[in-house]
Coordinates of C-alpha atoms and ligand atoms in Angstrom, one line a residue:
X1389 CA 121.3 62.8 140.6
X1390 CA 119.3 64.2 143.7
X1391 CA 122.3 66.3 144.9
X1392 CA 121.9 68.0 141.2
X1393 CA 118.3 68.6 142.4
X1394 CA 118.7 70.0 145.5
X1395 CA 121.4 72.6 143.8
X1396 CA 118.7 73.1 140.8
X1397 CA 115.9 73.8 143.3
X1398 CA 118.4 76.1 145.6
X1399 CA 119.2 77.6 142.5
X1400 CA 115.5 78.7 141.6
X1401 CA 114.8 79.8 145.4
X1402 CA 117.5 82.1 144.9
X1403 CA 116.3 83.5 141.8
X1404 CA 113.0 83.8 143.6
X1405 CA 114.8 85.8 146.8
X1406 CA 116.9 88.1 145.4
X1407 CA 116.1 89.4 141.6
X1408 CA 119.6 88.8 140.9
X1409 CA 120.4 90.1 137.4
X1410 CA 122.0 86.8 136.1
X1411 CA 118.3 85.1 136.9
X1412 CA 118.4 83.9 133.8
X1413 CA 121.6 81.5 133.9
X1414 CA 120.2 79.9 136.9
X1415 CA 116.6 79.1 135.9
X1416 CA 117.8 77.8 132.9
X1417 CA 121.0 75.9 134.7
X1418 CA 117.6 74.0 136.6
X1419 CA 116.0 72.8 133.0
X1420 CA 119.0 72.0 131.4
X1421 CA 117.8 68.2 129.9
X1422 CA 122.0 67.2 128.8
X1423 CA 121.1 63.8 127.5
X1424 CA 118.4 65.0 125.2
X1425 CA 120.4 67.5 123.6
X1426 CA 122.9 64.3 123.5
X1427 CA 120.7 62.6 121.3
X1428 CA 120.1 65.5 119.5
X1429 CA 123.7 66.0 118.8
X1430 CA 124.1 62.3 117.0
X1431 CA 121.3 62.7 114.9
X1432 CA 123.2 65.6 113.9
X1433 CA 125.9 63.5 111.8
X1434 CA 122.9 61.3 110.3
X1435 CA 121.8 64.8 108.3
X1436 CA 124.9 65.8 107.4
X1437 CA 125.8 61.5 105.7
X1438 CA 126.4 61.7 102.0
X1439 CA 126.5 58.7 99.9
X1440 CA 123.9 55.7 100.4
X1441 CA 122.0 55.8 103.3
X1442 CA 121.0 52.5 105.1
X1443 CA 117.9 51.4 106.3
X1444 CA 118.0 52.7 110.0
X1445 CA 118.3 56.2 109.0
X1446 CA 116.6 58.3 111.4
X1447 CA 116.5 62.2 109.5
X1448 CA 114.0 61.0 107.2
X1449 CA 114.2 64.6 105.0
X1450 CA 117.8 63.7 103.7
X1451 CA 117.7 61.3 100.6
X1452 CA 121.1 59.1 98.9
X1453 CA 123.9 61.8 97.1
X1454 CA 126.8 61.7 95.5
X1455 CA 126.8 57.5 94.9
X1456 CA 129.3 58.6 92.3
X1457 CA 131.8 60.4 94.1
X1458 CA 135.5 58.5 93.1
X1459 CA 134.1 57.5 89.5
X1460 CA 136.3 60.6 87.8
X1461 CA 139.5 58.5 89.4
X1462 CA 138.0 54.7 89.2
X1463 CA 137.7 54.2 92.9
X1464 CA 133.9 54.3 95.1
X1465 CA 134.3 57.1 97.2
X1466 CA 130.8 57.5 98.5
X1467 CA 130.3 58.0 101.8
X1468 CA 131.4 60.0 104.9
X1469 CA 130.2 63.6 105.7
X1470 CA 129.2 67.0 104.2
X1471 CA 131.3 69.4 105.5
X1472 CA 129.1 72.1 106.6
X1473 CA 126.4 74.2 105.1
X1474 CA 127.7 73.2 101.5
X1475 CA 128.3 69.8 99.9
X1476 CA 131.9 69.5 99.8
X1477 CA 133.7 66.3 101.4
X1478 CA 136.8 68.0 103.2
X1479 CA 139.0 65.6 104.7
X1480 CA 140.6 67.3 106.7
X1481 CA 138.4 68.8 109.4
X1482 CA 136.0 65.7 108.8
X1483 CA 139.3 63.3 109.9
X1484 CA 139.2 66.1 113.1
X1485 CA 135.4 65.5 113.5
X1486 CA 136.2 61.9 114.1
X1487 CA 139.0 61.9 115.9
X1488 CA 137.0 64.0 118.4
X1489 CA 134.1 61.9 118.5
X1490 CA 136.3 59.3 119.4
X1491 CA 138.0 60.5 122.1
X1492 CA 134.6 61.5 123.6
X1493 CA 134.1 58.0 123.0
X1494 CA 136.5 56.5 125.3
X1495 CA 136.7 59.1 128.1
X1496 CA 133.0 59.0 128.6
X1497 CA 131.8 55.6 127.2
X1498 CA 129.8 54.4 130.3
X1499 CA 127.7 57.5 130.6
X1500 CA 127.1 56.7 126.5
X1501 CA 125.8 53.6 127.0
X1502 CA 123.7 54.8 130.1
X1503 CA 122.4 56.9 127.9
X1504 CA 121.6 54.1 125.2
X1505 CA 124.2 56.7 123.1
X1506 CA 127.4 54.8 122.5
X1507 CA 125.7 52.7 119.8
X1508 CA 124.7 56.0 117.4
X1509 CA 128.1 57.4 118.6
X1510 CA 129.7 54.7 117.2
X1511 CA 128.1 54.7 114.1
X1512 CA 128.7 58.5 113.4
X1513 CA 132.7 57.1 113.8
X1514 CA 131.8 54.0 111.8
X1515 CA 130.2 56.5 108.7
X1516 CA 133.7 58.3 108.8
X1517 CA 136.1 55.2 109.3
X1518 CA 134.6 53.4 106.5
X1519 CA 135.0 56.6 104.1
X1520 CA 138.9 57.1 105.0
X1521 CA 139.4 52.9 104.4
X1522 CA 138.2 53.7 100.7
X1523 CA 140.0 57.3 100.4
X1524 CA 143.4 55.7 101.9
X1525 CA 143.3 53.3 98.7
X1526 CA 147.1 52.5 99.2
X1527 CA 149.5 52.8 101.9
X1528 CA 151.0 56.2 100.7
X1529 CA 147.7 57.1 99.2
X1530 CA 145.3 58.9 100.5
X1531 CA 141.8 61.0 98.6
X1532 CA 141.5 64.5 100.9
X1533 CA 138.8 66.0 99.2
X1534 CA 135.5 65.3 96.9
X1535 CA 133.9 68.4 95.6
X1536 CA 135.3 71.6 95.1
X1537 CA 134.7 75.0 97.6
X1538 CA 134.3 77.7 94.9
X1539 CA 132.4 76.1 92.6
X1540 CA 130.0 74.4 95.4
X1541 CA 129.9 77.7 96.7
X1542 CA 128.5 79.2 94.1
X1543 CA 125.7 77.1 94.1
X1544 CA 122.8 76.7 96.5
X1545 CA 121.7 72.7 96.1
X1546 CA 120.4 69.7 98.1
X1547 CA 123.1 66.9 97.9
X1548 CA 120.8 64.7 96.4
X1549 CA 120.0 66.4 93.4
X1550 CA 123.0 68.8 92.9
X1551 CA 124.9 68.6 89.7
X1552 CA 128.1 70.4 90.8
X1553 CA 131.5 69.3 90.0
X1554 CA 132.6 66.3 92.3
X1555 CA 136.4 65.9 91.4
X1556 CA 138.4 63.8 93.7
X1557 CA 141.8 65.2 95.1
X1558 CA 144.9 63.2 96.4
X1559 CA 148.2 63.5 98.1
X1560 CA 151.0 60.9 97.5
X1561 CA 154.8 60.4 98.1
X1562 CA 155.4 63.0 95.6
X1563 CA 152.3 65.3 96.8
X1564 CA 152.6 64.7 100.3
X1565 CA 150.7 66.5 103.2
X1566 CA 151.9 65.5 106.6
X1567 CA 148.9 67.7 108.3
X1568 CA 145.9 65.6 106.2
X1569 CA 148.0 62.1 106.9
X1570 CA 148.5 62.7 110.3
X1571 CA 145.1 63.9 111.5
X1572 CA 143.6 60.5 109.6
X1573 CA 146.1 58.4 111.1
X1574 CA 144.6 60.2 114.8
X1575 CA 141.3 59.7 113.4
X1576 CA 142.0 56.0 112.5
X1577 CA 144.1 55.4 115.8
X1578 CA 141.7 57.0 118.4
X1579 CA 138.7 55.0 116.5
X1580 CA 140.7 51.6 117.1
X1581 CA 140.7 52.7 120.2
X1582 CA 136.9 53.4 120.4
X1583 CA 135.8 50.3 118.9
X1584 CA 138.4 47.5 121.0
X1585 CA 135.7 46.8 123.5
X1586 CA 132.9 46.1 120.3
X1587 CA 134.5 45.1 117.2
X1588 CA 138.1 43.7 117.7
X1589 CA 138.4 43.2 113.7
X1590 CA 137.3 46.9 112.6
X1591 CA 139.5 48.1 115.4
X1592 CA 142.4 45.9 114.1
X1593 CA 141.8 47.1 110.7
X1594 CA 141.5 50.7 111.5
X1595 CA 145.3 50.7 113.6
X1596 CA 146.6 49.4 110.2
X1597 CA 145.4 52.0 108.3
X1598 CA 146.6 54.4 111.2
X1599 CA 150.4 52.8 110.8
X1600 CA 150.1 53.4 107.3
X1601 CA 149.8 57.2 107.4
X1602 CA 151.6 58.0 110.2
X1603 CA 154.4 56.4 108.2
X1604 CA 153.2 58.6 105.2
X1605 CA 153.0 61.4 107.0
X1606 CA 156.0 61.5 108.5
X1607 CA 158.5 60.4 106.0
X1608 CA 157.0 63.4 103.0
X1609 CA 156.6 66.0 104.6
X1610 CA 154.6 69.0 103.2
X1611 CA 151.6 71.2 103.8
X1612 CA 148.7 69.5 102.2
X1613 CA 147.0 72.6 100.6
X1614 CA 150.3 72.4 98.5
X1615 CA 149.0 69.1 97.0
X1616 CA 145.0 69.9 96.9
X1617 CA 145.1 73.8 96.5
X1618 CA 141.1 73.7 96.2
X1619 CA 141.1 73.1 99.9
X1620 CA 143.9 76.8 100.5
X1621 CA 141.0 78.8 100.6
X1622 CA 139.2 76.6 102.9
X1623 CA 141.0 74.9 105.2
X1624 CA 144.5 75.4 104.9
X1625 CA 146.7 74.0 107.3
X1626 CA 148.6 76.6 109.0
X1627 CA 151.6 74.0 109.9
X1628 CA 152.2 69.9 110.0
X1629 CA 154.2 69.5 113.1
X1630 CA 150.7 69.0 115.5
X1631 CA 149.5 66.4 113.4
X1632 CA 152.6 64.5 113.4
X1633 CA 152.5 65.0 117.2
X1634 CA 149.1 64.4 118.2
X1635 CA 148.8 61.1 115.8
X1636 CA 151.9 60.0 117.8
X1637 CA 150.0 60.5 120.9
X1638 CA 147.1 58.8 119.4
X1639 CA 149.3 55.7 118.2
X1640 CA 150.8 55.2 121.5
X1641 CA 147.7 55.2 123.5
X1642 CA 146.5 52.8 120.8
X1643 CA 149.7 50.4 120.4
X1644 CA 151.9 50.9 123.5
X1645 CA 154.8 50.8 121.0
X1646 CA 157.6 52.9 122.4
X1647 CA 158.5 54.4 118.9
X1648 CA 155.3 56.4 119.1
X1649 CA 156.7 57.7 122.7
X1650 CA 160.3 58.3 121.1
X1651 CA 158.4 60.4 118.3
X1652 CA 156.8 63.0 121.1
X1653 CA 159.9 62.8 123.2
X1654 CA 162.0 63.3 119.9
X1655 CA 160.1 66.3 118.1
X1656 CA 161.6 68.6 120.2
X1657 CA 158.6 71.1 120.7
X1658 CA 155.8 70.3 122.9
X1659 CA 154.0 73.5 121.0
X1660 CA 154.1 76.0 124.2
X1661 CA 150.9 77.5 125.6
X1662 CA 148.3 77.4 122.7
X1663 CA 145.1 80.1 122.6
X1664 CA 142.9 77.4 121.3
X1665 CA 142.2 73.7 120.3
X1666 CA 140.6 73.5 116.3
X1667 CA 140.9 71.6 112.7
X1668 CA 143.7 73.5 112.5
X1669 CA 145.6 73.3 115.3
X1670 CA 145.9 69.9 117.3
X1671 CA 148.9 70.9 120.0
X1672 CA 146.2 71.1 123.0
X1673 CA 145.1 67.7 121.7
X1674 CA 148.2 66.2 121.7
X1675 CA 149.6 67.8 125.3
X1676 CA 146.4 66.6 126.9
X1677 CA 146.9 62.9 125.9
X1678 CA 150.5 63.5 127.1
X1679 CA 149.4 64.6 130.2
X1680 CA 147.0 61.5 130.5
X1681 CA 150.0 59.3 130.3
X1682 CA 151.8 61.0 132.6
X1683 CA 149.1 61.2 135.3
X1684 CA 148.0 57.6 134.9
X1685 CA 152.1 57.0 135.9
X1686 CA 152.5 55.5 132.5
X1687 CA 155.8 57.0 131.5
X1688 CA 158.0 59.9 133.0
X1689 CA 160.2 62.0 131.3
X1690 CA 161.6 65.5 131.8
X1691 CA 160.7 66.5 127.9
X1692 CA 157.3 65.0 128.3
X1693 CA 156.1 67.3 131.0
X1694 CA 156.6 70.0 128.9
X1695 CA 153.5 69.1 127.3
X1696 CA 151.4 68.6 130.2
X1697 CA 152.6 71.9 131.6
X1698 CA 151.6 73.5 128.2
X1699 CA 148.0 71.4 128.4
X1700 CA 147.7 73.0 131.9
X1701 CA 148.2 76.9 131.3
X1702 CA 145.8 76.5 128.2
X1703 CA 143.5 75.0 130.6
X1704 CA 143.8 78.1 133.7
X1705 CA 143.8 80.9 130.3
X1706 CA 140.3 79.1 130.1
X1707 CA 138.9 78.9 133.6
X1708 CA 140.7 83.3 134.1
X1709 CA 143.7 81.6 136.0
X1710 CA 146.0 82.0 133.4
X1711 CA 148.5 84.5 132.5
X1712 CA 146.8 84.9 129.0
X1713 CA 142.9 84.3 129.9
X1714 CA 140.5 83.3 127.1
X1715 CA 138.0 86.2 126.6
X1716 CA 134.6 85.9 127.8
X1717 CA 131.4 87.5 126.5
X1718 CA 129.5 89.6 129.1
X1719 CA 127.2 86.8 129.4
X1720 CA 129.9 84.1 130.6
X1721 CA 130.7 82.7 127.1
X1722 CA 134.2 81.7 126.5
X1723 CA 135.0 84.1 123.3
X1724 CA 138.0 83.3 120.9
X1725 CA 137.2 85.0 117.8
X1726 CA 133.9 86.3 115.5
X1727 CA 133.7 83.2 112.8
X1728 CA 132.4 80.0 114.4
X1729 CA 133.2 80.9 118.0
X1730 CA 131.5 77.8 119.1
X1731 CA 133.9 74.9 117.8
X1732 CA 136.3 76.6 119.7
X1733 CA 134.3 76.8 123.0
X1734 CA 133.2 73.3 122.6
X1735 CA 136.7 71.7 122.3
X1736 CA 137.7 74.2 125.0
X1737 CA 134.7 72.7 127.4
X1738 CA 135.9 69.4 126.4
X1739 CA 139.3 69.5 127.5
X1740 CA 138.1 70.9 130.9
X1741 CA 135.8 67.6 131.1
X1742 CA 138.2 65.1 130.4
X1743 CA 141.0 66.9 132.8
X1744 CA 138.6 67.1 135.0
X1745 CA 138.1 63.4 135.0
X1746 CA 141.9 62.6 134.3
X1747 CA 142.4 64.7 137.9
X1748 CA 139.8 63.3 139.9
X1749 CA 141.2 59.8 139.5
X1750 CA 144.9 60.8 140.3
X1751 CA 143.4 62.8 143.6
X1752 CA 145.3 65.4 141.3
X1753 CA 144.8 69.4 141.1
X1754 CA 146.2 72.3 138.9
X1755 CA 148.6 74.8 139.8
X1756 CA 147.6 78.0 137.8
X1757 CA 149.0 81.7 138.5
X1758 CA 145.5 82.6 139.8
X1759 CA 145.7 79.7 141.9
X1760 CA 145.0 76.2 142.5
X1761 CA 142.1 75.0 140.0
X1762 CA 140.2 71.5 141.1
X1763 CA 138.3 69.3 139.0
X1764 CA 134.7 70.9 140.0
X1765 CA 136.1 74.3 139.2
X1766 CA 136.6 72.6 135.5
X1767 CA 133.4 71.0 135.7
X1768 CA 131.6 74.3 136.8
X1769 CA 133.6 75.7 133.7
X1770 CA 131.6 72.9 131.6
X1771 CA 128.9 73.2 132.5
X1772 CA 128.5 77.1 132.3
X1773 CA 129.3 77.0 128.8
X1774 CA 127.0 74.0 127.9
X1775 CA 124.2 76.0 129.8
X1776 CA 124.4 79.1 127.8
X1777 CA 125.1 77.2 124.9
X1778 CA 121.6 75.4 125.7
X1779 CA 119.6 78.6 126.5
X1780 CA 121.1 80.3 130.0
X1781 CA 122.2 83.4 127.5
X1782 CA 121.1 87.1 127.7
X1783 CA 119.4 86.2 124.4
X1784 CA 117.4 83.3 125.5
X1785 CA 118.5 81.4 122.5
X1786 CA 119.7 77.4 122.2
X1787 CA 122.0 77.4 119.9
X1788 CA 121.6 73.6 119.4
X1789 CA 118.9 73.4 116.6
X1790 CA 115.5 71.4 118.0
X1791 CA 116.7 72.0 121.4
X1792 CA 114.4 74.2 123.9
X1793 CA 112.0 76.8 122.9
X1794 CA 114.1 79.3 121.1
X1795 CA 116.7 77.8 118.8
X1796 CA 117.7 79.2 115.1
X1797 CA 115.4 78.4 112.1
X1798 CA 117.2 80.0 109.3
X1799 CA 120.8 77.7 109.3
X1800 CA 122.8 78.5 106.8
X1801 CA 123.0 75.0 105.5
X1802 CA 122.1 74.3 101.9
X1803 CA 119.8 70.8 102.6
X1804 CA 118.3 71.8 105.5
X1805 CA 116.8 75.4 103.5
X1806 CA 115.9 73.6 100.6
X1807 CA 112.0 71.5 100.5
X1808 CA 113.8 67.7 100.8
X1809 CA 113.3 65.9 98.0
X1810 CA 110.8 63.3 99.8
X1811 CA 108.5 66.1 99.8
X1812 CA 109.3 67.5 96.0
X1813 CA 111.0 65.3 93.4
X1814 CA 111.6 68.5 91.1
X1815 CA 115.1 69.8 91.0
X1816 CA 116.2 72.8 92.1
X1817 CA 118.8 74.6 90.2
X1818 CA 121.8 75.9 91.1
X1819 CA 120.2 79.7 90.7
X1820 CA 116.7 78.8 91.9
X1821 CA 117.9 77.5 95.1
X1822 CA 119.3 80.8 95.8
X1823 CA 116.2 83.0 94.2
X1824 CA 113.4 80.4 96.0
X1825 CA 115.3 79.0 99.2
X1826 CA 118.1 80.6 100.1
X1827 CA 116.7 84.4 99.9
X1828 CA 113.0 83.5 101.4
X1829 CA 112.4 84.9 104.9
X1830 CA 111.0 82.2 106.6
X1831 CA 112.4 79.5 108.5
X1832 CA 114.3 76.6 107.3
X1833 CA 111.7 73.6 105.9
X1834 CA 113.6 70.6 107.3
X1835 CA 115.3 71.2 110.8
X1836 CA 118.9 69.7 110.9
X1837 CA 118.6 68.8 114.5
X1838 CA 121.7 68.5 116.7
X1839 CA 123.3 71.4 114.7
X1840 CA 125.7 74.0 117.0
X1841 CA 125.8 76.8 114.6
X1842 CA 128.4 79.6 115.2
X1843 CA 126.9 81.7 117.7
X1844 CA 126.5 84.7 119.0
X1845 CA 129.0 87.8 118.7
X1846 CA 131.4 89.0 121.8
X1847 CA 128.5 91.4 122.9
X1848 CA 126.4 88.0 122.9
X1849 CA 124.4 89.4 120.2
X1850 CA 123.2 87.1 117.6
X1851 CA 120.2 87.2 114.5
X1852 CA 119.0 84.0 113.2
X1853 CA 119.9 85.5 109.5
X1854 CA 120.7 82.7 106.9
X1855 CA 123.5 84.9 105.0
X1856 CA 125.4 84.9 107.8
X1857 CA 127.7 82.2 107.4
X1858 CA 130.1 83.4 110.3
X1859 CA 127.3 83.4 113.2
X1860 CA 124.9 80.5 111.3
X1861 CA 126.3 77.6 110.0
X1862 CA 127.3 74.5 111.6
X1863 CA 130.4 72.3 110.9
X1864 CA 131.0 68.6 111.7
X1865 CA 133.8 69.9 113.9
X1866 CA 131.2 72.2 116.3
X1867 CA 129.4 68.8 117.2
X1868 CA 131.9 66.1 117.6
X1869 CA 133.8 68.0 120.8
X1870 CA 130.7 68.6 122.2
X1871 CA 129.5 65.0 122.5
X1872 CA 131.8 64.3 125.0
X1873 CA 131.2 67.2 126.5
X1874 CA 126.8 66.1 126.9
X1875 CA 128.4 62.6 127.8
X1876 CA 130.5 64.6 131.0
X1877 CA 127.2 66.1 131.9
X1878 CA 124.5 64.0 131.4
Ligands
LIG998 C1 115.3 86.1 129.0 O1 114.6 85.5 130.0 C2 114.5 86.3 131.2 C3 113.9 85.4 132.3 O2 112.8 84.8 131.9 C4 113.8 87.6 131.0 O3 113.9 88.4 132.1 C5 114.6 88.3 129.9 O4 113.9 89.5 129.5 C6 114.7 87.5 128.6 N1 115.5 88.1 127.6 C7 115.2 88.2 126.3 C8 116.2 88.9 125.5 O5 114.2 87.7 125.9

């Protein structure tokens, strides 16, 4: 704590001194406030709850939705998150949001509860975990998707009153998906894992559930969009094989059972060196964890370090030690591509935290090509990103809505644009919301604090414009990395 003030006011004195032309990141570097903007984050997943909210709500503009959601196939499937800036329920990258939020869980749960975090954290898991117990509604069974893109899409409605179609999509033994299976049997897995220390029962119940589909997953094998093609245009899964590996990982941290181990030693393909870590592709995930193990001294094998060699090179492409670096924006941003840059930043930083942390205990250091990368080199690379991120940007801009002076007021997010209905009981129709709300230059009515919306562009350009979907919307999976990555910091 005071050595972080002596840097912040050497930081300033500097500024002072010498007119240096990256002022700007070090001023803001000093008023970085990391565990407000952690709070921030976790009321985040409160605005973005559909089904029936309980009586400790704390985003008072967001109403109950979608209680009905499972009536068109006879099961309650009410519950768990919007997606993004639209209503729909995707499975998949919510099962990635809460797989994410757990592991931020465990790595960093002290500096949660120091915090007074790890309560709402766990409840953000709990909102999703209780969702996927009444989607997986049989062992081989599981609901990946309420609400459908296009239709949604063509809408612009508040959850609570919108009257677009809700259907309810499945895969099964004879419309498998392996990729949807697999990332809810990591989700399920690394939330046993989160909630051990709290509530042995849930956790118990949630690793049975995690069995289940791994089992599923792994035995009919397919690409889920196959099964639910209203999700192709969305989130299509570009390949299985991660899942299958990463919900291995996620099994053996959480069982110990070797069969889990046999699975990663087994598949053959460790992924090689991936260029980033998203909904879509797990493989950085699943090396990491990998690594963990053998760090900690837990197993050894010759196939095994394959993935933690793999985990490694992503991590020196991020930190410009690699052979393939990550691209940065002139401002210092790490820069993967023009469509919500920021989830991939954010689960970037967060692997750098949590090697970081994995490398400190073992006394442990990387060998990259540029040289040899230490665990304050990766926290320096963590914290740069979560400074711009929070303000220290050529544009002056948080990109965390309700954080700092400057953040963006126009999100493209459907609720958050739209008067809540606490305020105005009317409806608003599909068409109005886009003639009165969605069109209206002026700033969003109810702020959807915590949001990380896309970002800026690779020029670290950026307009708070609420067509722009690419550069303004937030997703689940933007936030949940970077809760771990506040946790590190804070
Ligand atoms: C950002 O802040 C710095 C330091 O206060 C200032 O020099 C610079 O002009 C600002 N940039 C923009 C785009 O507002």
């Amino acid at each position: 704590m005071k050595m972080n003030r002596i840097v912040c006011v050497l930081a300033i004195l500097h500024v002072i001194s010498s007119h240096d032309p990256h002022a700007f990141v070090q001023t803001s570097l000093a008023a970085s406030d990391y565990a407000s903007a952690l709070t921030k984050l976790l009321l985040y997943f409160e605005g973005q709850r559909s089904g029936k909210l309980p009586p400790n709500q704390r985003v008072k503009w967001r109403g109950d939705s979608a209680l009905k959601d499972g009536s068109d196939v006879g099961i309650d499937l009410s519950g768990g998150y919007y997606d993004a800036g639209d209503n729909v329920k995707f499975g998949f990258p919510m099962a990635f949001t809460i797989t994410m939020l757990s592991w931020s869980t465990l790595e960093f749960r002290a500096k949660l509860k120091a915090k007074g975090e790890l309560g709402n954290t766990l409840n953000a898991i709990r909102w999703g975990t209780d969702y996927f117990i009444k989607a997986h509604s049989e062992p081989h069974v599981l609901y990946g998707q309420v609400g459908d893109g296009d239709s949604d899409h063509a809408c612009w409605m508040r959850p609570e009153d919108m009257t677009t179609p809700r259907g309810s999509y499945r895969i099964d033994d004879q419309n498998p998906g392996s990729d949807l299976a697999a990332e809810t049997a990591a989700a399920f897995a690394a939330a046993s894992i989160a909630f051990g220390p709290s509530d042995q029962a849930y956790s118990a119940k949630l690793l049975v559930h995690a069995k289940q589909l791994f089992d599923f997953a792994s035995n009919h094998q397919g690409l889920y969009q196959s099964s639910i093609p209203s999700a192709g245009g969305f989130y299509a899964s570009s390949g299985f094989q991660d899942e299958l590996v990463w919900a291995a990982a996620w099994l053996y941290h959480a069982t110990d059972d070797k069969s889990y181990l046999d699975f990663l030693q087994n598949s053959g393909n460790s992924g090689g060196v991936k260029t980033q870590l998203s909904w879509d592709d797990k493989y950085v995930g699943a090396q990491v964890l990998v690594a963990k193990l053998l760090l900690g001294g837990k197993v050894a094998s010759g196939v095994l370090y394959s993935y933690k060699n793999d985990a490694e090179q992503f991590i020196c492409n991020c930190i410009q030690k690699g052979n393939n670096n990550v691209r940065k924006t002139p401002g210092g941003l790490l820069w993967f591509q023009e469509w919500n840059n920021l989830q991939y930043t954010g689960t970037a930083a967060f692997i750098a935290a949590v090697y970081a942390q994995y490398l400190t205990s073992k006394h442990a250091s990387i060998q990259c090509p540029g040289g040899i990368v230490q665990p304050p080199d990766l926290a320096a690379l963590v914290q740069s990103q979560a400074d711009y991120i929070l303000g220290a940007n050529p544009k002056n801009v948080s990109y965390l809505v309700g954080y700092g002076t400057s953040f963006p007021q126009k999100i493209h997010h459907r609720g958050s644009s739209i008067v809540s209905t606490r305020n105005d009981q009317s409806p608003v129709s599909c068409k109005d919301g886009f003639q009165q709300w969605y069109n209206r230059d002026a700033p969003n009515p109810n702020l959807l604090v915590g949001a990380i919306v896309g970002g800026p562009d690779n020029q670290d350009g950026y307009n708070d414009d609420r067509s722009n979907y690419q550069s303004n919307e937030a997703a689940t999976v933007n936030i949940s990395p970077f809760v771990g990555v506040l946790a590190s910091l804070a």
